[in-house]
XYZ file of C-alpha atoms in Angstrom:
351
model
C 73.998 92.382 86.660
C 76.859 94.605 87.129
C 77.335 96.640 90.137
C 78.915 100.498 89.565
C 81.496 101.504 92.103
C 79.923 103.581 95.221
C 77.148 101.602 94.867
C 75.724 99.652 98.093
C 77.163 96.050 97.851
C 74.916 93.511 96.407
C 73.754 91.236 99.682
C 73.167 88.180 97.687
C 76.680 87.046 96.824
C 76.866 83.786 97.572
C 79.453 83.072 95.169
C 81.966 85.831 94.514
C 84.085 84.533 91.972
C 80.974 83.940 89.199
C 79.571 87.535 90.308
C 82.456 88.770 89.015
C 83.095 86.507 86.150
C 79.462 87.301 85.478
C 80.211 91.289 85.577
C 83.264 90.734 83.305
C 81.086 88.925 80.637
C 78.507 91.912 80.941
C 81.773 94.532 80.460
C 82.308 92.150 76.992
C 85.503 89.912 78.338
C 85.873 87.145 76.008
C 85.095 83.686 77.175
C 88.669 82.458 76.767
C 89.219 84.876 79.080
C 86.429 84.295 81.531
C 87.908 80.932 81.348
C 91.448 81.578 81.934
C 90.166 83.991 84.812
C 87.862 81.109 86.562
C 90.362 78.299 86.038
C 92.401 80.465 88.084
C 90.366 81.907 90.569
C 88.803 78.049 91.295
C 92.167 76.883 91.979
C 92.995 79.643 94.264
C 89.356 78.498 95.683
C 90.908 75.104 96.265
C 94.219 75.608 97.664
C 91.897 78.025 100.434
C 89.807 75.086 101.212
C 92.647 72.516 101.055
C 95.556 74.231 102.687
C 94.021 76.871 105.386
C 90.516 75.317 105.701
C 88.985 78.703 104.569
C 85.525 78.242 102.505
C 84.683 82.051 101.379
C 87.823 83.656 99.335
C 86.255 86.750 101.429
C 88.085 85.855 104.132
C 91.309 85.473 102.647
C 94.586 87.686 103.505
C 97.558 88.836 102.792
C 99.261 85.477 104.328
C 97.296 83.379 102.139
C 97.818 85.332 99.172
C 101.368 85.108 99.465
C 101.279 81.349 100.056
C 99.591 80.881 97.155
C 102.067 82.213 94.894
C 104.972 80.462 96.686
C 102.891 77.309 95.918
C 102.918 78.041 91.939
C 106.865 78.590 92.166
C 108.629 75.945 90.636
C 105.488 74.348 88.753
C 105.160 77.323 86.633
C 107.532 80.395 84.701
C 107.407 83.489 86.233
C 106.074 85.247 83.867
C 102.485 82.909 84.390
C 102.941 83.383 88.228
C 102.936 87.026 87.527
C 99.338 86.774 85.810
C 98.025 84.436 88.173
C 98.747 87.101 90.401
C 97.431 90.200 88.385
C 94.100 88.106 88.164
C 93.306 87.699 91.472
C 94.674 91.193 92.199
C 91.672 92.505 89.512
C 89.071 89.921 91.220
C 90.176 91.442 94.561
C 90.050 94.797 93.436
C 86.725 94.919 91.818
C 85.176 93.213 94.797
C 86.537 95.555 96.835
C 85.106 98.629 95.123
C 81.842 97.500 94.567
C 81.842 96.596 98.709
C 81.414 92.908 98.258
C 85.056 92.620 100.309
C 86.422 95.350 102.644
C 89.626 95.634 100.898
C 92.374 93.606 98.641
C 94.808 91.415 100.448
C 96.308 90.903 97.190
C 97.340 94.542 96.744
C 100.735 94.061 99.522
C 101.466 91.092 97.720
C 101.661 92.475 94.205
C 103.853 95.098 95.573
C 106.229 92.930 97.722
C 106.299 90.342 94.328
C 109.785 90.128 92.566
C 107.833 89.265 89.344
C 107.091 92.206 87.340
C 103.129 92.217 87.161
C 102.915 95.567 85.241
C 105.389 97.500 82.909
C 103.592 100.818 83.607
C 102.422 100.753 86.895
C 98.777 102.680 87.759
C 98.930 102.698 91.510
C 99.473 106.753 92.272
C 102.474 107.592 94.098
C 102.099 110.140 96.723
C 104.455 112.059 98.605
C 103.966 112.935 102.333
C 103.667 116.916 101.080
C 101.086 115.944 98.828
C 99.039 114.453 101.692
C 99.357 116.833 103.920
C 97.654 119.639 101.419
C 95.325 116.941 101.173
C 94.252 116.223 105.079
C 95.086 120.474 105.475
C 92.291 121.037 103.017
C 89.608 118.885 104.760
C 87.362 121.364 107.103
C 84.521 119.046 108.071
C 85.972 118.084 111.933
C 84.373 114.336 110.799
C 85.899 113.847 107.754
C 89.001 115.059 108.855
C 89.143 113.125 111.838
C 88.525 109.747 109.960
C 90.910 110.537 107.301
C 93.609 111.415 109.513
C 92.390 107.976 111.777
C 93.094 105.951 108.732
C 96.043 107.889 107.752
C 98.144 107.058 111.549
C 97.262 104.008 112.223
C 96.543 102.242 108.811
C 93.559 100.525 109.954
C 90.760 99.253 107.415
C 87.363 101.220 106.790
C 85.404 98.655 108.352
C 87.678 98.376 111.626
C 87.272 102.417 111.663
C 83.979 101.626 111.776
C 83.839 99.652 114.273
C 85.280 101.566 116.405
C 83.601 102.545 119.971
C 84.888 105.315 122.307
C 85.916 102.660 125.043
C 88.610 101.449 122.087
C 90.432 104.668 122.554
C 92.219 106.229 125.675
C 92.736 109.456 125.389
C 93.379 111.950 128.463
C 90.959 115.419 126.755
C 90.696 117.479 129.779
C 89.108 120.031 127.437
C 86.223 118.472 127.124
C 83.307 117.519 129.703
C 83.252 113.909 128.001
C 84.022 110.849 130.044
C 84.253 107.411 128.846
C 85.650 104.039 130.458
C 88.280 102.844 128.006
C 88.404 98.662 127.649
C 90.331 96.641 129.923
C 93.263 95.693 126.854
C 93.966 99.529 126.952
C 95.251 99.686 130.601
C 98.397 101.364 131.141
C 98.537 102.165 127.741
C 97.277 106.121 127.562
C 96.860 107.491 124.165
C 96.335 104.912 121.910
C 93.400 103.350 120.157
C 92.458 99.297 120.370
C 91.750 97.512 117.199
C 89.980 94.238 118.142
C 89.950 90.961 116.113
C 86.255 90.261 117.171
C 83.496 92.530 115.051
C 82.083 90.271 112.714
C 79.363 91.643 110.230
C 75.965 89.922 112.006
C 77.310 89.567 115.196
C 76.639 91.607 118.080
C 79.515 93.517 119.975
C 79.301 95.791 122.835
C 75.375 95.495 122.598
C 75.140 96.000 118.801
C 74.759 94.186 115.803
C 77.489 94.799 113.239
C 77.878 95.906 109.675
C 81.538 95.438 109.187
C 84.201 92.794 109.746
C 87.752 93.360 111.368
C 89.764 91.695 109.462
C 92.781 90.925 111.477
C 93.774 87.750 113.495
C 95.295 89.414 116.504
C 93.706 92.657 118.831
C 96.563 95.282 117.920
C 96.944 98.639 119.770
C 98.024 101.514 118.279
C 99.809 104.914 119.827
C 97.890 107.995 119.218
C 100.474 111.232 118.548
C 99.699 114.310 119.106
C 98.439 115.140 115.138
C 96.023 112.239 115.743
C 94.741 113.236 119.094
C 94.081 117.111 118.050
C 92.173 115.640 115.070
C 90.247 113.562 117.332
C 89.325 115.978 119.872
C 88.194 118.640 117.253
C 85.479 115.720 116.238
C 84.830 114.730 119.806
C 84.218 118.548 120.373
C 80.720 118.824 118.026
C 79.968 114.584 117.879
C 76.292 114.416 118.503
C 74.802 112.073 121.142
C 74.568 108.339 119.721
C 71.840 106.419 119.038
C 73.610 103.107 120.170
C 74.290 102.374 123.852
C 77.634 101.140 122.265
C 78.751 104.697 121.910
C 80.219 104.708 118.623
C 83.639 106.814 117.977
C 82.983 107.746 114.715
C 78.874 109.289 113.918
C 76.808 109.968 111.042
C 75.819 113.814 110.820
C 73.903 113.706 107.558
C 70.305 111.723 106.837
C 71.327 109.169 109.895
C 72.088 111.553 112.558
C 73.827 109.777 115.366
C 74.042 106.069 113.699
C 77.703 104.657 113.287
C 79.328 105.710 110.151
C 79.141 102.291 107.642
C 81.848 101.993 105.444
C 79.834 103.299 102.322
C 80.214 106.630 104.375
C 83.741 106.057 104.857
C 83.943 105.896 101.202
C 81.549 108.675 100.150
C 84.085 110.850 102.490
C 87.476 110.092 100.866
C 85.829 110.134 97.224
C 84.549 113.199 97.350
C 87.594 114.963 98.534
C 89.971 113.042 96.244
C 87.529 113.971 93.311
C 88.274 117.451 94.470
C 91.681 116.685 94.565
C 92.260 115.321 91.294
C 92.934 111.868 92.873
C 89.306 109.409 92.076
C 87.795 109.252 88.412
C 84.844 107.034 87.734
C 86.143 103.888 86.163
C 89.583 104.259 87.944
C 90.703 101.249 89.933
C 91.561 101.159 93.140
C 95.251 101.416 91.875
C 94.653 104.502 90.352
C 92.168 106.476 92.201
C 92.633 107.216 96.007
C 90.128 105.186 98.638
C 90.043 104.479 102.210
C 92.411 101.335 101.658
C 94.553 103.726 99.079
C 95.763 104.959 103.028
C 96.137 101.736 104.418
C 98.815 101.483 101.606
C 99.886 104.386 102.459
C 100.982 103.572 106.276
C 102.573 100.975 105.446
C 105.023 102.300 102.734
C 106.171 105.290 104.791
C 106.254 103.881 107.732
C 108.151 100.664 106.828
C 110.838 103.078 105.213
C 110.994 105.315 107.938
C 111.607 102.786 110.462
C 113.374 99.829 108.364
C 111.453 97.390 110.516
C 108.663 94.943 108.644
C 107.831 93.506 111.906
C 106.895 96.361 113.737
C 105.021 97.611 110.762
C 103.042 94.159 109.963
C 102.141 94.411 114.367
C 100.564 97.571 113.685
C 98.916 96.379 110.604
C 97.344 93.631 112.576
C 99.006 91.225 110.051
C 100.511 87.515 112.031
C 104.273 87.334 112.453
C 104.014 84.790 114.819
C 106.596 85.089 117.937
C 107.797 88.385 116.148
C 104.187 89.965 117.155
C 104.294 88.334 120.315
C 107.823 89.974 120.877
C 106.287 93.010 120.327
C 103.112 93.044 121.870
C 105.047 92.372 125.427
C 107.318 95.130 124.739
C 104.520 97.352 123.188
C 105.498 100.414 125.453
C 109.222 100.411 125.001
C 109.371 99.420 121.428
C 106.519 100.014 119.113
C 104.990 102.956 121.028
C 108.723 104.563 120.462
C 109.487 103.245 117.017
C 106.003 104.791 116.011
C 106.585 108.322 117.639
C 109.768 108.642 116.497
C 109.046 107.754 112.534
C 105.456 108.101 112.218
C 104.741 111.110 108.989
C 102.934 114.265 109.923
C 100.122 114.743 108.004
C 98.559 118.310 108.834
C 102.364 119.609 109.509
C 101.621 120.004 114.021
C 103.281 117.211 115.674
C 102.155 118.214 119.111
């Protein structure tokens, strides 16, 4: 049975790749090309389970991904490793909106790909001016706050999510709010830690979790001024918490004081893009603008500004190997400055 985008994610799943196939048939795909699209998928399946001992193509990255299509070069034309790619791009990015995955590794890739996947591209192309109308026209403290969150530091909606006031150290003498930030943020003052642990099912901090961090390595990220004022105008009217965990980021609607989930992530950015002209039902996440559109986002403008892919893939949480180690050792000289120095403004105050 199909699942509509902005739905809540089916929680049977068990095998993603004939859900989809199975929602494909029901959208009238023929059956050569259900069978194109699984011969593909399987083997992608395979070289998972072979090569990185990973069971679930959930849990796939953007590493993976990549390796995948450096594994078809030289066995196939380019032209067929460019729709191998734009099918598991499509499997990625239906998953994705329907909320079986929390985002598409694939959708780095098929930018970073020499082959030529599409002759008239979809993805929207948004300039830094057009974003900053965007965040400027957000009022809700909440929804600005997350937007501009995802916005600086590029992390994914469930790792925004996850989020608990001790993973951010920021000096608010403002307000009568006191917090002990976690041990990984010491000596580090405004910034925000993004951990590798939250697992949907497990329990962190004292609470069972509904969303997965996706990256392999804990990354911490500076928080500018832009980032901070947006945070402390949410900190300002965030209700008391239902969870001893203290969660950053709350629910003010029908779950007062609960975390925010990613479907409210979601619910948030779609209904001001809608407003903006940005989300249409039916649009794919090429097209129409979602919490991972931002992720996207980060990295294009910052990786221009600064002309440095490793410092870009460390805040990402992506592995670089020694690069990231490199860089996590000289996290207050380099990447804090490199950040401050390039990072976009997005409501046009700096300070």
């Amino acid at each position: 049975m199909a699942t509509e985008p902005g739905t809540d994610a089916p929680e049977d799943v068990t095998d993603p790749i004939s859900y989809f196939l199975d929602d494909q048939r029901y959208h009238g795909k023929s059956e050569r090309t259900l069978e194109a699209y699984e011969r593909v998928l399987r083997r992608f399946e395979a070289f998972l389970r072979e090569r990185f001992d990973i069971d679930a193509v959930g849990a796939a990255q953007r590493r993976e991904c990549m390796a995948w299509i450096h594994s078809l070069r030289g066995a196939f034309e380019s032209s067929t490793i460019a729709t191998y790619a734009s099918y598991l791009n499509r499997f990625y990015d239906y998953m994705t909106r329907v909320g079986v995955f929390d985002d598409n590794p694939m959708a780095l890739v098929m930018e970073e790909m020499s082959e030529s996947i599409d002759t008239n591209p979809t993805r929207r192309d948004i300039s830094v001016d057009e974003m900053r109308s965007f965040v400027e026209a957000i009022a809700h403290p909440l929804e600005r706050a997350v937007v501009v969150t995802l916005l600086k530091t590029g992390m994914r909606v469930g790792e925004l999510c996850n989020l608990d006031l001790r993973d951010l150290y920021l000096e608010i003498p403002e307000l009568d709010l006191e917090w002990t930030p976690r041990v990984g943020l010491e000596r580090r003052p405004s910034s925000v830690f993004i951990s590798s642990e939250p697992a949907r099912g497990t329990g962190i901090n004292g609470e069972e979790r509904t969303a997965s961090n996706k990256r392999k390595r804990d990354t911490v990220v500076p928080v500018d001024g832009e980032l901070r004022r947006a945070l402390l105008e949410w900190l300002a009217i965030r209700p008391d918490a239902v969870s001893s965990a203290r969660p950053l980021f709350l629910d003010t609607r029908d779950s007062w004081g609960e975390r925010l989930t990613p479907s409210d992530v979601r619910y948030i950015v779609e209904k001001h893009a809608r407003e903006r002209g940005w989300y249409r039902t039916g649009g794919g996440t090429q097209e129409n603008v979602t919490p991972h559109y931002f992720r996207h986002f980060f990295t294009t403008h910052l990786r221009d500004r600064t002309g440095d892919r490793g410092i870009v893939q460390y805040l990402r949480g992506d592995v670089a190997g020694d690069v990231i180690d490199t860089y996590t050792h000289n996290w207050g000289d380099r990447v804090r400055e490199t950040y401050l120095g390039c990072i976009y403004t997005v409501t046009g105050q700096r300070k």
